[in-house]
Amino acid sequence: MTIAKTKLILSNLSGLLLTLIVFSNCLISYKDYPKILPLPSEEKTLDTPFVYGLPTFPQLNLGGREALKNYFDQKTRFKKTVEGVDVPKVGYLVNVKVNYRSPTPVATAFLGVSTLTATFLPAWSTQDGYDVQYILYKDGKKVGTYDYHIFRNYAQWILFLPISWYNFETATEKEVFERMTLKFFEDAKEHF
C-alpha cells in the first residue's frame, strides 16, 4: 500500500470518527412528549374521501413527514386516503404546514463552536422545534385551523458520550408528530 493510500484511509477514518463523536454525544428530547408505546391504528369505518397535503420539511427531516403520511394512510378511520392539495367537493382535506423554529442566535453560535471543537465545548438549545398548522376543509369549505407548537431540547458535549443511551428513553420526532396528529383529530372531532 502506498503512503498516499494510507493517508487517504487514515483521513477518511478520522472524518468518520469525528462524525460519530459529534452525533453520538447529543441529547435530544421534546417538551411535553414523553416516550410512549406506538399508537394503534383505528378500524377503517369511514367511506368519505380523505385527502391530505404534506409539507416539505424546512430542515433535516428526522421522521416527522413520514409519521404524518403513515398516520393519515394507516391510522385514521378513513378507508381511502390520498396525498394531494385539491379541496374535494365531497370529503375532507387536511393541509399540514410545518415551520421550523431555529435556536436562538446565541444557541446557534454555541452549537457552531461546539461542533467545530468536536463537541469539547458544550452547547444547548431549548427553543428550537416546530410550529405546525393543520388546516381542515370539509365538503369544499374551510372549517378550521389548528395550531400546535413543538419545543425541542438539544445539547451536545463530549462528556455526554457515556449517557447518549438516554436518547432511546425519549420520544422521537416521528412519535411526536404522530401524537400531535392524534391530538388534531381529537380537537377537530366535531367535524368528523
Short mmCIF file of C-alpha atoms in Angstrom, two decimals:
data_model
loop_
_atom_site.label_atom_id
_atom_site.label_comp_id
_atom_site.label_asym_id
_atom_site.label_seq_id
_atom_site.Cartn_x
_atom_site.Cartn_y
_atom_site.Cartn_z
CA MET A 1 0.00 0.00 0.00
CA THR A 2 1.36 3.40 -0.90
CA ILE A 3 1.78 6.26 1.53
CA ALA A 4 -0.90 8.27 -0.32
CA LYS A 5 -3.45 5.47 0.06
CA THR A 6 -2.59 5.07 3.75
CA LYS A 7 -3.03 8.82 4.33
CA LEU A 8 -6.36 8.76 2.47
CA ILE A 9 -7.62 5.84 4.56
CA LEU A 10 -6.50 7.50 7.81
CA SER A 11 -8.11 10.76 6.72
CA ASN A 12 -11.40 9.00 5.96
CA LEU A 13 -11.31 7.12 9.28
CA SER A 14 -10.58 10.35 11.16
CA GLY A 15 -13.52 12.06 9.47
CA LEU A 16 -15.80 9.14 10.26
CA LEU A 17 -14.65 9.07 13.89
CA LEU A 18 -15.19 12.83 14.23
CA THR A 19 -18.70 12.49 12.75
CA LEU A 20 -19.54 9.65 15.13
CA ILE A 21 -18.31 11.66 18.12
CA VAL A 22 -20.27 14.76 17.14
CA PHE A 23 -23.53 12.89 16.54
CA SER A 24 -23.33 10.26 19.26
CA ASN A 25 -22.96 12.68 22.18
CA CYS A 26 -26.09 14.71 21.53
CA LEU A 27 -29.07 14.54 23.84
CA ILE A 28 -32.47 15.36 22.32
CA SER A 29 -35.86 15.46 23.99
CA TYR A 30 -39.21 17.05 23.20
CA LYS A 31 -41.02 19.09 25.85
CA ASP A 32 -44.43 17.72 26.81
CA TYR A 33 -43.89 14.49 24.83
CA PRO A 34 -42.60 11.63 26.97
CA LYS A 35 -41.81 8.28 25.37
CA ILE A 36 -44.86 6.02 24.92
CA LEU A 37 -45.75 2.88 23.01
CA PRO A 38 -46.66 3.31 19.31
CA LEU A 39 -50.20 4.49 18.65
CA PRO A 40 -52.61 1.81 17.42
CA SER A 41 -54.48 2.03 14.13
CA GLU A 42 -58.22 2.71 14.18
CA GLU A 43 -60.75 0.49 12.46
CA LYS A 44 -61.39 1.68 8.88
CA THR A 45 -65.11 2.60 9.04
CA LEU A 46 -65.50 5.84 7.04
CA ASP A 47 -66.12 5.75 3.27
CA THR A 48 -65.77 9.53 2.92
CA PRO A 49 -62.81 10.60 0.74
CA PHE A 50 -59.85 11.93 2.74
CA VAL A 51 -57.08 13.97 1.13
CA TYR A 52 -54.03 15.22 2.97
CA GLY A 53 -51.38 17.73 1.93
CA LEU A 54 -47.95 17.24 3.46
CA PRO A 55 -45.23 19.85 3.71
CA THR A 56 -41.67 19.79 2.62
CA PHE A 57 -39.80 19.94 5.89
CA PRO A 58 -37.79 23.16 6.18
CA GLN A 59 -34.72 21.47 7.69
CA LEU A 60 -33.33 17.98 8.24
CA ASN A 61 -36.31 15.64 8.48
CA LEU A 62 -35.95 13.25 11.40
CA GLY A 63 -39.11 11.27 10.69
CA GLY A 64 -41.86 13.90 11.01
CA ARG A 65 -43.05 13.81 7.40
CA GLU A 66 -43.10 10.01 7.33
CA ALA A 67 -45.04 9.98 10.60
CA LEU A 68 -47.70 12.29 9.14
CA LYS A 69 -48.02 10.21 5.96
CA ASN A 70 -48.16 6.94 7.91
CA TYR A 71 -50.76 8.30 10.33
CA PHE A 72 -53.07 9.61 7.59
CA ASP A 73 -52.68 6.45 5.46
CA GLN A 74 -52.87 3.77 8.14
CA LYS A 75 -54.10 5.03 11.49
CA THR A 76 -57.22 7.05 10.67
CA ARG A 77 -60.76 5.68 10.31
CA PHE A 78 -60.88 6.57 6.59
CA LYS A 79 -60.90 3.64 4.18
CA LYS A 80 -59.46 5.66 1.30
CA THR A 81 -56.78 8.28 1.85
CA VAL A 82 -54.71 10.02 -0.78
CA GLU A 83 -51.99 12.65 -0.73
CA GLY A 84 -52.89 15.82 -2.63
CA VAL A 85 -53.67 19.51 -2.40
CA ASP A 86 -57.03 19.89 -4.17
CA VAL A 87 -60.01 20.53 -1.90
CA PRO A 88 -62.62 17.84 -2.67
CA LYS A 89 -66.26 18.87 -3.16
CA VAL A 90 -67.25 15.88 -1.01
CA GLY A 91 -64.97 14.71 1.76
CA TYR A 92 -62.03 16.14 3.65
CA LEU A 93 -58.72 17.80 3.03
CA VAL A 94 -56.18 18.33 5.80
CA ASN A 95 -53.39 20.63 4.68
CA VAL A 96 -50.41 20.48 7.04
CA LYS A 97 -47.94 23.35 7.27
CA VAL A 98 -44.69 22.96 9.21
CA ASN A 99 -42.34 25.80 10.09
CA TYR A 100 -39.03 25.10 11.75
CA ARG A 101 -38.26 27.30 14.75
CA SER A 102 -34.50 27.89 14.87
CA PRO A 103 -32.45 28.00 18.04
CA THR A 104 -31.75 31.48 19.39
CA PRO A 105 -28.78 33.28 17.79
CA VAL A 106 -26.69 32.71 20.94
CA ALA A 107 -27.53 28.99 20.98
CA THR A 108 -26.71 28.76 17.24
CA ALA A 109 -23.31 30.35 17.87
CA PHE A 110 -22.57 27.92 20.72
CA LEU A 111 -23.72 24.95 18.59
CA GLY A 112 -21.36 26.05 15.81
CA VAL A 113 -18.39 26.50 18.15
CA SER A 114 -19.13 23.18 19.84
CA THR A 115 -19.29 21.36 16.51
CA LEU A 116 -16.02 22.99 15.33
CA THR A 117 -14.29 21.79 18.51
CA ALA A 118 -15.61 18.23 18.07
CA THR A 119 -18.00 18.94 20.99
CA PHE A 120 -15.22 19.52 23.51
CA LEU A 121 -17.11 22.73 24.30
CA PRO A 122 -20.75 22.23 25.35
CA ALA A 123 -23.76 23.70 23.58
CA TRP A 124 -27.53 23.53 24.08
CA SER A 125 -30.81 24.86 22.82
CA THR A 126 -34.25 24.85 24.42
CA GLN A 127 -36.18 26.99 21.94
CA ASP A 128 -35.94 25.23 18.60
CA GLY A 129 -38.65 22.95 17.29
CA TYR A 130 -41.67 23.27 15.02
CA ASP A 131 -44.82 25.31 14.62
CA VAL A 132 -47.37 23.06 12.94
CA GLN A 133 -50.71 24.06 11.47
CA TYR A 134 -53.49 21.73 10.32
CA ILE A 135 -56.00 23.42 8.01
CA LEU A 136 -59.18 21.37 7.70
CA TYR A 137 -61.61 21.52 4.78
CA LYS A 138 -64.90 19.66 4.67
CA ASP A 139 -67.06 19.36 1.53
CA GLY A 140 -65.17 22.14 -0.22
CA LYS A 141 -65.21 24.66 2.65
CA LYS A 142 -62.60 25.55 5.23
CA VAL A 143 -63.92 24.58 8.67
CA GLY A 144 -60.95 25.11 10.97
CA THR A 145 -57.31 25.85 11.59
CA TYR A 146 -55.47 24.09 14.41
CA ASP A 147 -52.08 25.30 15.62
CA TYR A 148 -49.56 23.26 17.63
CA HIS A 149 -46.06 24.01 18.88
CA ILE A 150 -43.26 21.54 19.48
CA PHE A 151 -40.29 22.59 21.60
CA ARG A 152 -37.13 20.54 21.48
CA ASN A 153 -34.28 20.42 24.00
CA TYR A 154 -30.93 19.76 22.38
CA ALA A 155 -27.49 19.51 23.97
CA GLN A 156 -24.13 18.31 22.76
CA TRP A 157 -20.90 17.82 24.67
CA ILE A 158 -18.17 15.21 24.56
CA LEU A 159 -18.93 14.29 28.19
CA PHE A 160 -22.46 13.20 27.14
CA LEU A 161 -21.00 10.27 25.21
CA PRO A 162 -21.40 7.79 28.13
CA ILE A 163 -25.06 8.77 28.62
CA SER A 164 -26.08 9.01 24.96
CA TRP A 165 -28.31 5.95 25.58
CA TYR A 166 -30.72 8.48 27.12
CA ASN A 167 -31.95 9.26 23.58
CA PHE A 168 -33.55 5.81 23.48
CA GLU A 169 -35.64 6.80 26.51
CA THR A 170 -37.12 9.93 24.91
CA ALA A 171 -39.75 10.39 22.21
CA THR A 172 -38.53 10.60 18.63
CA GLU A 173 -39.64 13.23 16.13
CA LYS A 174 -41.76 10.55 14.46
CA GLU A 175 -43.56 9.75 17.72
CA VAL A 176 -44.12 13.43 18.46
CA PHE A 177 -45.71 14.10 15.06
CA GLU A 178 -47.91 11.01 15.41
CA ARG A 179 -49.20 12.12 18.79
CA MET A 180 -49.72 15.67 17.60
CA THR A 181 -51.81 14.36 14.68
CA LEU A 182 -53.88 12.28 17.10
CA LYS A 183 -54.42 15.47 19.14
CA PHE A 184 -55.55 17.26 15.97
CA PHE A 185 -58.17 14.57 15.29
CA GLU A 186 -59.36 14.81 18.90
CA ASP A 187 -59.58 18.62 18.70
CA ALA A 188 -61.40 18.54 15.36
CA LYS A 189 -63.74 15.59 16.13
CA GLU A 190 -66.85 17.77 15.77
CA HIS A 191 -66.13 17.97 12.01
CA PHE A 192 -65.66 14.24 11.51
#
